[in-house]
JSON list of C-alpha atoms in Angstrom, two decimals:
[
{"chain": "A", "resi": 1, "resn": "UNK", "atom": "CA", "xyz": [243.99, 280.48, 45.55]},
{"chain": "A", "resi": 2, "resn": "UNK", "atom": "CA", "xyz": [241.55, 280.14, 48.24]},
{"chain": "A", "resi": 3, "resn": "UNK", "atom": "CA", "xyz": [238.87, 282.03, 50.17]},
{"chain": "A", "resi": 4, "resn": "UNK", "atom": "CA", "xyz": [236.39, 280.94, 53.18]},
{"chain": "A", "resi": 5, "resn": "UNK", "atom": "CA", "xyz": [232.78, 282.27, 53.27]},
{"chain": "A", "resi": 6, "resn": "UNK", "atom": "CA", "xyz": [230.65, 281.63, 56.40]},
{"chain": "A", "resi": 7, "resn": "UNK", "atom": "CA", "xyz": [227.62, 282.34, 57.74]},
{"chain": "A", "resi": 8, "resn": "UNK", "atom": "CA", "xyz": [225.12, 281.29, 61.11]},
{"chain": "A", "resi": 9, "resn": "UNK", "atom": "CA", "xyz": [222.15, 279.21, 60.23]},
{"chain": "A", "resi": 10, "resn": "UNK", "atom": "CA", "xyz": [219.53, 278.73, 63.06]},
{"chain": "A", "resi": 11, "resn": "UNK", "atom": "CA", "xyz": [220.33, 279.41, 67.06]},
{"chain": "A", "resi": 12, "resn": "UNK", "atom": "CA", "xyz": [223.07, 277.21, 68.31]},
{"chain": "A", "resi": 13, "resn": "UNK", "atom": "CA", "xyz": [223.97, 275.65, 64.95]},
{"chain": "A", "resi": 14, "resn": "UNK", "atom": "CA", "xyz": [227.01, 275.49, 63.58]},
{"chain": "A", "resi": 15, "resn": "UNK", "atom": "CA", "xyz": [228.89, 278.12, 60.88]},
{"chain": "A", "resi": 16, "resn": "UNK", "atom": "CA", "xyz": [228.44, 277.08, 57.86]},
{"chain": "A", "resi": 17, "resn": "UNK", "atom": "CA", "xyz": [232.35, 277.55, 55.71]},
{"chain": "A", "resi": 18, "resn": "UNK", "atom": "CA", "xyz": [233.12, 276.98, 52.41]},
{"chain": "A", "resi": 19, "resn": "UNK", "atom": "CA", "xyz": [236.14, 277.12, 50.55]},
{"chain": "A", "resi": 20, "resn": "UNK", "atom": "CA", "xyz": [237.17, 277.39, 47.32]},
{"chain": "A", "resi": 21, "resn": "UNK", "atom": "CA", "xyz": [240.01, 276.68, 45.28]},
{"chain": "A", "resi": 22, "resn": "UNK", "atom": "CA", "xyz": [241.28, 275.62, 41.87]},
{"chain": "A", "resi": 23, "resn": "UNK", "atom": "CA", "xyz": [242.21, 272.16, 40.80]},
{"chain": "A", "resi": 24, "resn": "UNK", "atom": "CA", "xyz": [246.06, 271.79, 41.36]},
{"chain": "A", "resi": 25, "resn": "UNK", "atom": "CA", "xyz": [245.80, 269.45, 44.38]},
{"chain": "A", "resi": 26, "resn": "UNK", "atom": "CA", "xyz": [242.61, 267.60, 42.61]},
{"chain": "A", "resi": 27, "resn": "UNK", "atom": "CA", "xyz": [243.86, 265.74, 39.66]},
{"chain": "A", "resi": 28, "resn": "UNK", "atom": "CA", "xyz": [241.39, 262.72, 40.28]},
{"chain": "A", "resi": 29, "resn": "UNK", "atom": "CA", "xyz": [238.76, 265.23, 39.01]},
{"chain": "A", "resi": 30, "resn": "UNK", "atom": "CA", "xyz": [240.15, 265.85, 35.56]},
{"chain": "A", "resi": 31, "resn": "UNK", "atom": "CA", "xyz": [237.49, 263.55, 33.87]},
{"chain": "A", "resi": 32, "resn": "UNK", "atom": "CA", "xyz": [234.92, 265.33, 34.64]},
{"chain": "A", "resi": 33, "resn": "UNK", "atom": "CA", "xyz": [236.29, 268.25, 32.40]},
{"chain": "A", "resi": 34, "resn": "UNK", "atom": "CA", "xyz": [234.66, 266.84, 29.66]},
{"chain": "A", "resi": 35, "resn": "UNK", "atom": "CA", "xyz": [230.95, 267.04, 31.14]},
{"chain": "A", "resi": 36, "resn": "UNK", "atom": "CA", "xyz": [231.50, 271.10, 31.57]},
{"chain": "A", "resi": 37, "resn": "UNK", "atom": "CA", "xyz": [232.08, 271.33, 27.75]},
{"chain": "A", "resi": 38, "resn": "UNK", "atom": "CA", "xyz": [229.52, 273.10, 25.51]},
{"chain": "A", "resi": 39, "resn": "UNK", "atom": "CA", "xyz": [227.48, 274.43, 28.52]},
{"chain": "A", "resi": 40, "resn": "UNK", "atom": "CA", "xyz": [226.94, 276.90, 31.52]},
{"chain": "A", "resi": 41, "resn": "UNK", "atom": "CA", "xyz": [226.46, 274.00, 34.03]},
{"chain": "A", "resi": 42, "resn": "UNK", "atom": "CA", "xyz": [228.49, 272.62, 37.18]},
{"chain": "A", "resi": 43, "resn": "UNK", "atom": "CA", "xyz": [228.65, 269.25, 39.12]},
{"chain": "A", "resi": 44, "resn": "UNK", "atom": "CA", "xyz": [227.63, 269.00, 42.33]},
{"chain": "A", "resi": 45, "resn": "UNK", "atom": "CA", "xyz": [226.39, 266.65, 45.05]},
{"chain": "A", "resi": 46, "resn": "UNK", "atom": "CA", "xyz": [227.47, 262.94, 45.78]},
{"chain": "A", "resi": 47, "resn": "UNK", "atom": "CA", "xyz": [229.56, 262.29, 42.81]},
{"chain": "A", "resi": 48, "resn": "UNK", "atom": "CA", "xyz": [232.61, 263.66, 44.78]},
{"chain": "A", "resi": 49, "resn": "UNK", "atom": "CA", "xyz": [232.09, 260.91, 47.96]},
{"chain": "A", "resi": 50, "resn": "UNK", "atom": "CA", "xyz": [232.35, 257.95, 44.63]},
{"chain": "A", "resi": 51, "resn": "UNK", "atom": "CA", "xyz": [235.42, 259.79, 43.22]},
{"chain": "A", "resi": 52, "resn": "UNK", "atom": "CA", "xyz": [237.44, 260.36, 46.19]},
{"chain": "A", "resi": 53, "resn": "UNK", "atom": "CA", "xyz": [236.85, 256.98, 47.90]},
{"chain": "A", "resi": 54, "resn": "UNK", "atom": "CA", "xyz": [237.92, 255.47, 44.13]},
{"chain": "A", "resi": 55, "resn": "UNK", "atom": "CA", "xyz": [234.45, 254.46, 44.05]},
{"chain": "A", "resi": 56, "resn": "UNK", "atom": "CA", "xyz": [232.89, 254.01, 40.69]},
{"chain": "A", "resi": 57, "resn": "UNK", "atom": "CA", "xyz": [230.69, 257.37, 39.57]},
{"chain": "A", "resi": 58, "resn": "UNK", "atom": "CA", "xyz": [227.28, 255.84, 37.72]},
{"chain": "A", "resi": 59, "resn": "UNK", "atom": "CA", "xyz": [225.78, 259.34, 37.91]},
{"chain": "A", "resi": 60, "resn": "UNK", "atom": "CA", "xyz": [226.71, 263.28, 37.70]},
{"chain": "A", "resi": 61, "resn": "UNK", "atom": "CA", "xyz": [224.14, 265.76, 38.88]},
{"chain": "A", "resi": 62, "resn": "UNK", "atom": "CA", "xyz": [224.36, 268.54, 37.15]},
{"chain": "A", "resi": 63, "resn": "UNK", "atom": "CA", "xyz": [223.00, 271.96, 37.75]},
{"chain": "A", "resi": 64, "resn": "UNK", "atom": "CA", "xyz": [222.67, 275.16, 36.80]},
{"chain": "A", "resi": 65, "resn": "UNK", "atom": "CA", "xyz": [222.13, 278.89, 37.58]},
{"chain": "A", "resi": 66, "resn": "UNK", "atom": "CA", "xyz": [219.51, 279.49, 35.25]},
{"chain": "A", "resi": 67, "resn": "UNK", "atom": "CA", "xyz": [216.61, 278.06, 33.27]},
{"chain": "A", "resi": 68, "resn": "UNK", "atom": "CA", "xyz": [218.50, 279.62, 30.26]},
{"chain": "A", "resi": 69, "resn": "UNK", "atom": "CA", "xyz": [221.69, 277.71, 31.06]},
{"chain": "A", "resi": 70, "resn": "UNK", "atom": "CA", "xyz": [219.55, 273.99, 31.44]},
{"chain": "A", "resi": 71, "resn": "UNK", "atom": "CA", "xyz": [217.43, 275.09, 28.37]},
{"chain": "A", "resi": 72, "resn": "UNK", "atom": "CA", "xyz": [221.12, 275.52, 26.34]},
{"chain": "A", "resi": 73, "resn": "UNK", "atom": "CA", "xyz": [222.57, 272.44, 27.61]},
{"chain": "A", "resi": 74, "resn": "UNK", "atom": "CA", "xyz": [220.03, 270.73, 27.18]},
{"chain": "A", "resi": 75, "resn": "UNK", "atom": "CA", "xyz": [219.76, 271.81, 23.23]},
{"chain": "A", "resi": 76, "resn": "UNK", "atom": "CA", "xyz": [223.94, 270.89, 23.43]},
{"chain": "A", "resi": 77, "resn": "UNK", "atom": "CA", "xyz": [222.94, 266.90, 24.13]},
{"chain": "A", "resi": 78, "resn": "UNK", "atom": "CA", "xyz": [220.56, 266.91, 22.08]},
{"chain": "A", "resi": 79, "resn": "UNK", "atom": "CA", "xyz": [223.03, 267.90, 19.16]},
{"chain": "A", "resi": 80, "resn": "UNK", "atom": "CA", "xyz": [225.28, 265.37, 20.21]},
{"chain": "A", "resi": 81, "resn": "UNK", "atom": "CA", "xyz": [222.89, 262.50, 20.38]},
{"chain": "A", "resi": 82, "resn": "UNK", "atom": "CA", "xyz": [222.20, 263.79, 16.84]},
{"chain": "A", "resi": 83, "resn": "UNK", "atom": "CA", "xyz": [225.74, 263.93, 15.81]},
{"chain": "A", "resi": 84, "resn": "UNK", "atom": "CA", "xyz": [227.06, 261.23, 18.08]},
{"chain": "A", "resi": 85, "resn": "UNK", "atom": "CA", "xyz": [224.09, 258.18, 18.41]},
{"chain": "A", "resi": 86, "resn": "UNK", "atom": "CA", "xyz": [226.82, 255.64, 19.48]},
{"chain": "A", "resi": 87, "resn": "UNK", "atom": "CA", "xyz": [228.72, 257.94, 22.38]},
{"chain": "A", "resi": 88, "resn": "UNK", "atom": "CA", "xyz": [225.23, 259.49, 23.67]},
{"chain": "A", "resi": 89, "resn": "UNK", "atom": "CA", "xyz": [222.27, 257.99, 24.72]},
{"chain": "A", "resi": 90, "resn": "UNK", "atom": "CA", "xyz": [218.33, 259.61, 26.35]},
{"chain": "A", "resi": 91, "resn": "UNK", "atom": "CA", "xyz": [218.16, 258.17, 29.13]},
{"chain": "A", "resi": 92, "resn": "UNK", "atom": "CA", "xyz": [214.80, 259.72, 30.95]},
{"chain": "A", "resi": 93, "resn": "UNK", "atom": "CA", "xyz": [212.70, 263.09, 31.87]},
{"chain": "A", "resi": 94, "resn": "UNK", "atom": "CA", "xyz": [210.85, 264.12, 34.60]},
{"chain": "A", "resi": 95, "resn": "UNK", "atom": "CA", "xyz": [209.90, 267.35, 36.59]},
{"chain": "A", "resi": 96, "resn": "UNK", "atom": "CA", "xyz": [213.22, 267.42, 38.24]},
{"chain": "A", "resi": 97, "resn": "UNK", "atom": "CA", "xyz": [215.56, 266.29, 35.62]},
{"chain": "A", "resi": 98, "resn": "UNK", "atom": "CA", "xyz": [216.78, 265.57, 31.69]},
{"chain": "A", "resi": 99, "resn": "UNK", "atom": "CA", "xyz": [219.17, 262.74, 32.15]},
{"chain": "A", "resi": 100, "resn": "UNK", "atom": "CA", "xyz": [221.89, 261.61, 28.91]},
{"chain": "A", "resi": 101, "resn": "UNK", "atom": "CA", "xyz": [223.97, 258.85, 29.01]},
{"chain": "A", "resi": 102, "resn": "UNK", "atom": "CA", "xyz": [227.35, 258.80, 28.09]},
{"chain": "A", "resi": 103, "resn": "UNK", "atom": "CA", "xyz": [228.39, 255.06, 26.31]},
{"chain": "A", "resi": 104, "resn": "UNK", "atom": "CA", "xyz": [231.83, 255.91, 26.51]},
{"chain": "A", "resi": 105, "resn": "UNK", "atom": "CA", "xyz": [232.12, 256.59, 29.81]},
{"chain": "A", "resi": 106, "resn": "UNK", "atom": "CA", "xyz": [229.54, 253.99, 31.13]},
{"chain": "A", "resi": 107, "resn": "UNK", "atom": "CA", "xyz": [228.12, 257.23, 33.58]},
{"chain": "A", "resi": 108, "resn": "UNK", "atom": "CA", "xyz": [224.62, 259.24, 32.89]},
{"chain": "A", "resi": 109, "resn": "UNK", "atom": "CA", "xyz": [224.27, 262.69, 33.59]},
{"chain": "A", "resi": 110, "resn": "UNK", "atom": "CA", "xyz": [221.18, 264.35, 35.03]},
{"chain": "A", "resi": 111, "resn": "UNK", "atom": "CA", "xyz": [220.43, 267.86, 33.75]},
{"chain": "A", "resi": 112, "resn": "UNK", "atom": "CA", "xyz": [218.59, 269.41, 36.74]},
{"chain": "A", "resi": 113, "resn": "UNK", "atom": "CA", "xyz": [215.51, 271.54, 36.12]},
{"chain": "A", "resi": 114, "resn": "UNK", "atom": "CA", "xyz": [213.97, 271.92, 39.74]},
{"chain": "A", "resi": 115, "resn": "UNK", "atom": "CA", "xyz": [217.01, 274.37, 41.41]},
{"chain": "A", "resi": 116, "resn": "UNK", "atom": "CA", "xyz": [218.97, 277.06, 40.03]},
{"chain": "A", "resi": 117, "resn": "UNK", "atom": "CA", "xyz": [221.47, 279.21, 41.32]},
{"chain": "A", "resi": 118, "resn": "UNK", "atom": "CA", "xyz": [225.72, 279.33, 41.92]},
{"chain": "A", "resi": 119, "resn": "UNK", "atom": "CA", "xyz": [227.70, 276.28, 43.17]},
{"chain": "A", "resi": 120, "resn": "UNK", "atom": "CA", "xyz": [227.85, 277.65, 46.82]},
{"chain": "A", "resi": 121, "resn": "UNK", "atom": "CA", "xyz": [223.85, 278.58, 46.93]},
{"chain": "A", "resi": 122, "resn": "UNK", "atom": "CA", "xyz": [223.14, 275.09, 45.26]},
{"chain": "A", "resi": 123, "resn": "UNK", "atom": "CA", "xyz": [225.24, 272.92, 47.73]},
{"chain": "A", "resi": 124, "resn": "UNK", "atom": "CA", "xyz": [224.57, 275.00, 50.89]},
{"chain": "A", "resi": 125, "resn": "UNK", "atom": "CA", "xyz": [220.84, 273.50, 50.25]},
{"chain": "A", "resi": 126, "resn": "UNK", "atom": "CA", "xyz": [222.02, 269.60, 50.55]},
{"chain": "A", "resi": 127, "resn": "UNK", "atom": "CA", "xyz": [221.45, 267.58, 53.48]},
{"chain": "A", "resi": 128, "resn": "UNK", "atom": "CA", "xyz": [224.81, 265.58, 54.79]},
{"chain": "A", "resi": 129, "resn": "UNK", "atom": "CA", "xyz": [228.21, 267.91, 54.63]},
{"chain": "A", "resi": 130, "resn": "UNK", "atom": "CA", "xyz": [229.77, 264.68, 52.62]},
{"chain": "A", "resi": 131, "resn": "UNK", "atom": "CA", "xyz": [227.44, 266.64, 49.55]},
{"chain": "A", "resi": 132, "resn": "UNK", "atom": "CA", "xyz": [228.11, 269.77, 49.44]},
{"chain": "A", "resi": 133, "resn": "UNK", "atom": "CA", "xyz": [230.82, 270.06, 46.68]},
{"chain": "A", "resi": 134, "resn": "UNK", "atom": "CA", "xyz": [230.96, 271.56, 43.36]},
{"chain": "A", "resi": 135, "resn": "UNK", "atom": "CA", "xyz": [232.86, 271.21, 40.58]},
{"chain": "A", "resi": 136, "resn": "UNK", "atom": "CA", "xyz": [232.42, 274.54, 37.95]},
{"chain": "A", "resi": 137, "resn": "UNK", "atom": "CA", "xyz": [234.14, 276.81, 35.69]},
{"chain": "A", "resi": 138, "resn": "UNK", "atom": "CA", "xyz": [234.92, 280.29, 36.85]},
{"chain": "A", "resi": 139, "resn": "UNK", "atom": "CA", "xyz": [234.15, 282.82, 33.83]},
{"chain": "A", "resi": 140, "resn": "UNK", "atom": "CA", "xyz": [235.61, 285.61, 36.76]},
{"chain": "A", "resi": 141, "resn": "UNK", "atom": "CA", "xyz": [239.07, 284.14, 35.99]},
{"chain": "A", "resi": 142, "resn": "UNK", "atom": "CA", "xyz": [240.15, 282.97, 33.01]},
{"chain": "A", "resi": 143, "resn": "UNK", "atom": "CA", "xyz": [243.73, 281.08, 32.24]},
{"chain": "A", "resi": 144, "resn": "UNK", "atom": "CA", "xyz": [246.98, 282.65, 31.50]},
{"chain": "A", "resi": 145, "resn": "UNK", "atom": "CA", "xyz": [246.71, 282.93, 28.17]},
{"chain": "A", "resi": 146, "resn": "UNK", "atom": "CA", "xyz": [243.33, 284.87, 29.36]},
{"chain": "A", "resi": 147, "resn": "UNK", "atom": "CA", "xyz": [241.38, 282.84, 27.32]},
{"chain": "A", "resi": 148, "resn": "UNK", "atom": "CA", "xyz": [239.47, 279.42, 28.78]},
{"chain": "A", "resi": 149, "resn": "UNK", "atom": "CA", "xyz": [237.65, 279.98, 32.33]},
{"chain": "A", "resi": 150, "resn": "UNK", "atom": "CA", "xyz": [239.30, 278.01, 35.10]},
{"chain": "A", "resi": 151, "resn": "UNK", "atom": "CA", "xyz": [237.94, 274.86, 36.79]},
{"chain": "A", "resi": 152, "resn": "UNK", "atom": "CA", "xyz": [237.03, 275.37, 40.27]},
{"chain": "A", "resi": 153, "resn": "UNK", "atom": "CA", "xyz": [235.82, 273.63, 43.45]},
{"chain": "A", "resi": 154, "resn": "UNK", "atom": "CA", "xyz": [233.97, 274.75, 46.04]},
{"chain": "A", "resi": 155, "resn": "UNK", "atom": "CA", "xyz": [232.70, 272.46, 49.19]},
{"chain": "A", "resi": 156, "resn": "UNK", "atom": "CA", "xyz": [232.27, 272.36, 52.79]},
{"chain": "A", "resi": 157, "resn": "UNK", "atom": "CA", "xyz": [235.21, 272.89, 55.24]},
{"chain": "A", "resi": 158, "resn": "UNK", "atom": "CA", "xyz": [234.70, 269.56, 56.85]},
{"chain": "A", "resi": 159, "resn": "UNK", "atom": "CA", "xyz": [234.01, 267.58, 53.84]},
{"chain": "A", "resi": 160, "resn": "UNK", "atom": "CA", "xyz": [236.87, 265.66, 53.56]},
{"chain": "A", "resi": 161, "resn": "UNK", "atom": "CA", "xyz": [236.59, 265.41, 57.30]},
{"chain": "A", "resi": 162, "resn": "UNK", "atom": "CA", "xyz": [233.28, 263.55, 57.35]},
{"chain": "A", "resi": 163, "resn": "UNK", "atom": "CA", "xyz": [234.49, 261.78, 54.44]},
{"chain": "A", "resi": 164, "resn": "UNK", "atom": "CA", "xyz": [237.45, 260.38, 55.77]},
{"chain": "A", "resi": 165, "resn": "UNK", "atom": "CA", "xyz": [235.87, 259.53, 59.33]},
{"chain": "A", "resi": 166, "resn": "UNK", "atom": "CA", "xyz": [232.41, 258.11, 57.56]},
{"chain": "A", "resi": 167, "resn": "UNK", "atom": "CA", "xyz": [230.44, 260.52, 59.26]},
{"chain": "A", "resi": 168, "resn": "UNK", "atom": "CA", "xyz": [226.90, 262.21, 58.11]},
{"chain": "A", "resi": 169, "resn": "UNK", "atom": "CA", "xyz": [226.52, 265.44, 59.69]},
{"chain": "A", "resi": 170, "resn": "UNK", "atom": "CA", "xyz": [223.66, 268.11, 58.84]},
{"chain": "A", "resi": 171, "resn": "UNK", "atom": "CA", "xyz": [224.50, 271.87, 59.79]},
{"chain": "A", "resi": 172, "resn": "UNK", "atom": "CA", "xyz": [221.64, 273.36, 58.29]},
{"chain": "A", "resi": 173, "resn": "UNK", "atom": "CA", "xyz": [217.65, 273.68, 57.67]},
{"chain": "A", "resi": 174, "resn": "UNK", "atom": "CA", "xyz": [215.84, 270.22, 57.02]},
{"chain": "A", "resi": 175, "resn": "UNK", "atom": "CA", "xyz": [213.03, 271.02, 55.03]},
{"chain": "A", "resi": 176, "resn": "UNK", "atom": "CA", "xyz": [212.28, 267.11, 54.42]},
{"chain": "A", "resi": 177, "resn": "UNK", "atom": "CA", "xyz": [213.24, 265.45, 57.56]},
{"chain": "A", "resi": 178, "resn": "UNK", "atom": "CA", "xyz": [211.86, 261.98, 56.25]},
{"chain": "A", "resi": 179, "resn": "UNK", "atom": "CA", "xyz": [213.83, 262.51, 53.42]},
{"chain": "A", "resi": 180, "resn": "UNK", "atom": "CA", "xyz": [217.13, 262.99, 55.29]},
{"chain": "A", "resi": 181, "resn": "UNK", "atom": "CA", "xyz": [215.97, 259.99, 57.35]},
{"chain": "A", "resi": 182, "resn": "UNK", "atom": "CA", "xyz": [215.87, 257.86, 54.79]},
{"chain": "A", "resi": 183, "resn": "UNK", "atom": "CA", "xyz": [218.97, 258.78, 53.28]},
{"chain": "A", "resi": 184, "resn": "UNK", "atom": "CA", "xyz": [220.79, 258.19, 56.53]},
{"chain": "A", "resi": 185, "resn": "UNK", "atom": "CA", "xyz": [219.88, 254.68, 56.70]},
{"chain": "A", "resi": 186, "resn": "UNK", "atom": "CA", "xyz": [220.76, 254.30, 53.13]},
{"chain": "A", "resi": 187, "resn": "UNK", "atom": "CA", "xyz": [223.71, 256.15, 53.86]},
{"chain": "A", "resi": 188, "resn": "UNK", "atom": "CA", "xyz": [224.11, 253.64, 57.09]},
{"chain": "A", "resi": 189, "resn": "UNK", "atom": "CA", "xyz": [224.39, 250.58, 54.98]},
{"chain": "A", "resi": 190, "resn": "UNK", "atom": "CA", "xyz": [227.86, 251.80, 53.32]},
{"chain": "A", "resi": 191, "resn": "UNK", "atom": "CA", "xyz": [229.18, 252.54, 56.72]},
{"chain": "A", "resi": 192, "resn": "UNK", "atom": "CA", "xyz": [228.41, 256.15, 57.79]},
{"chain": "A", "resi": 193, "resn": "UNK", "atom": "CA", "xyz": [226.96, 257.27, 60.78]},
{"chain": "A", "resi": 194, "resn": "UNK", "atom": "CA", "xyz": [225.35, 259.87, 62.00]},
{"chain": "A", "resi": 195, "resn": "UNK", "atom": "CA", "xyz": [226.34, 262.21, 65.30]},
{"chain": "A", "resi": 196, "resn": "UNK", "atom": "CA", "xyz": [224.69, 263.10, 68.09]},
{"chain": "A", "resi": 197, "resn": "UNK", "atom": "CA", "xyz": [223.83, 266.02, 67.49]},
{"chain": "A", "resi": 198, "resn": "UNK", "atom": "CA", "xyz": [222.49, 265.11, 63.67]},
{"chain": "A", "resi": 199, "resn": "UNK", "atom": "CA", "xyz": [220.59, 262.35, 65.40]},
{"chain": "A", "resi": 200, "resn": "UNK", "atom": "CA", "xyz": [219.21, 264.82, 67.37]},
{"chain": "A", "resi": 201, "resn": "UNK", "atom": "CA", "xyz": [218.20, 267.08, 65.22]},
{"chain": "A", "resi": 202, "resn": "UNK", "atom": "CA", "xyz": [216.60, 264.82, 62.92]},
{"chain": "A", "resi": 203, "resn": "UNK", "atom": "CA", "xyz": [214.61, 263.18, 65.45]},
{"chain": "A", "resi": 204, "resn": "UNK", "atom": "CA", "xyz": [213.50, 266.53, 66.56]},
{"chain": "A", "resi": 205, "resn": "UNK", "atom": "CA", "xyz": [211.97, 267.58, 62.97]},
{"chain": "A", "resi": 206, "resn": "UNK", "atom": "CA", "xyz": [210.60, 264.18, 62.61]},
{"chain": "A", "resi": 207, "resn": "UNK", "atom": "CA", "xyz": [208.84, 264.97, 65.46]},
{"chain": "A", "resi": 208, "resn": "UNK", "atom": "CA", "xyz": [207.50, 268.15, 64.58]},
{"chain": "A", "resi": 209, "resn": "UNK", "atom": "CA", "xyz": [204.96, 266.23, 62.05]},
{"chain": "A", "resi": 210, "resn": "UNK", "atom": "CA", "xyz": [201.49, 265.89, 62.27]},
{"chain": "A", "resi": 211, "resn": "UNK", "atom": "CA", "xyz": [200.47, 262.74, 61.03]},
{"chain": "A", "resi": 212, "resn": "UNK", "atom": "CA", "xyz": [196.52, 264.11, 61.67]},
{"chain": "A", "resi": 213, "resn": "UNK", "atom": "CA", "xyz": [197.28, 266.23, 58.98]},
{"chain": "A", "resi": 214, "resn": "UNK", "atom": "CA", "xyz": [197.27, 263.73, 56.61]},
{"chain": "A", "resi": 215, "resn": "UNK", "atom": "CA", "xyz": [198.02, 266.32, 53.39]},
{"chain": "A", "resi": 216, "resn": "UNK", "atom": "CA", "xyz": [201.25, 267.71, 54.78]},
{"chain": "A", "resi": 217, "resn": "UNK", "atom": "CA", "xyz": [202.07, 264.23, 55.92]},
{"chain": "A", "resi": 218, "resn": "UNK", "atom": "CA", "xyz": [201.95, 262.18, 53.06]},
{"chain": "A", "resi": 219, "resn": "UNK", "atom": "CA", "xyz": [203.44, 264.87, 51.53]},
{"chain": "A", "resi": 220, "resn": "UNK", "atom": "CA", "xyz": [206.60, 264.90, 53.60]},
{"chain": "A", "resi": 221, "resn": "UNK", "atom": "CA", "xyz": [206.55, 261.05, 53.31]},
{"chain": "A", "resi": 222, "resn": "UNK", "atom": "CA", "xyz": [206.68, 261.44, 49.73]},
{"chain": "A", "resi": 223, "resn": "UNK", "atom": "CA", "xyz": [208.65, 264.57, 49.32]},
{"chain": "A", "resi": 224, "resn": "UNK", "atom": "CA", "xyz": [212.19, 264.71, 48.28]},
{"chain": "A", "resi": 225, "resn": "UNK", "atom": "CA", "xyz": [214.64, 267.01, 49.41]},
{"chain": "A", "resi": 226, "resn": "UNK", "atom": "CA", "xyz": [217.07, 266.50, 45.97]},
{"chain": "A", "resi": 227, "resn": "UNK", "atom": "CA", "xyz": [214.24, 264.76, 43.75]},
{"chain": "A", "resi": 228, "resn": "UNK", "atom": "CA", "xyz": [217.28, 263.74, 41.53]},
{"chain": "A", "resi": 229, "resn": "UNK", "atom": "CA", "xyz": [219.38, 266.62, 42.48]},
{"chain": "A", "resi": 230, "resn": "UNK", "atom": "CA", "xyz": [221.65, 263.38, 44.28]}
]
């Protein structure tokens, strides 16, 4: 099962396409099963660039398309802390996040609080197209015995791409071009690069700052495009 879904951002950028499909062909994400248990949430962001280099994952972003949702998961830790103080651990809270951490599994997950909305509207608002997957459960399509929704993915056409080839590429607004800045020189130091035409446009929106206005630009300085969303 598959489907594509484009759509044009900004003159002379490129289509945006994401697909989606179910989890035959991805058995390496199977673990994180588990993590979708007991709540309305889904994984997304840079957990999958960990996974499928057979990195090791320390943390799972996870999100949500609802205040409702976070405020039930969150309730659902907090049980099992309750219940199960040796397998769960708090781990911290701020305006972005509620993070748990999982002894078992040695990896903390971070309840997001600052951006709701479905897999594909979540991930079409990261940076570098080596983030934009999802990992969820589809309550449109249950199993065969019509019974538990089926895990789904959904991520960027050239994900695996950019993966493979190292490569950070943005297609889409920047909203915190210092942010994206500094995560391509993280980025950098694992062996990605950026192309020309990211280079290009990230220069570009740097430049569009005013550093005489000193509010917006300590603002964009300090500013966050995921603020723990990655």
């Amino acid at each position: 099962m598959s489907d594509t879904d484009g759509r044009y951002g900004k003159s002379r950028r490129r289509i945006m396409t994401f697909k989606t499909c179910d989890l035959l062909n991805y058995r390496q994400l199977w673990w994180l099963d588990k993590f979708l248990i007991g709540h309305k949430g889904f994984i997304a962001g840079g957990c999958f660039k960990n996974i499928f280099n057979n990195e090791r994952v320390k943390d799972l972003d996870i999100f949500f398309e609802s205040e409702k949702d976070f405020l039930e998961a969150k309730s659902y830790y907090k049980q099992q802390m309750k219940e199960n103080p040796a397998d769960w651990k708090f781990s911290y809270e701020n305006k972005n996040c509620w993070s748990i951490y999982s002894v078992k599994e040695k990896v903390r997950l971070e309840l997001i609080m600052n951006t709701y909305g479905t897999p594909k509207q979540v991930i079409q608002k990261f940076d570098f197209t080596i983030t934009k997957f999802a990992y969820y459960k589809n309550y449109d399509n249950v199993d065969e015995d019509n019974y538990i929704a089926v895990f789904e993915v959904v991520y960027h056409e050239d994900f695996f791409e950019h993966l493979h080839t190292k490569r950070l590429v943005v297609d889409d607004s920047l909203p915190y071009p210092v942010s994206t800045f500094n995560r391509l020189l993280r980025y950098a130091k694992y062996g990605y690069q950026p192309c020309r035409e990211t280079k290009i446009r990230v220069v570009t929106e740097l430049a569009t700052l005013d550093p005489e206005d000193q509010k917006d630009f300590e603002e964009q300085l300090g500013k966050s495009l995921y603020e723990g969303m990655d």
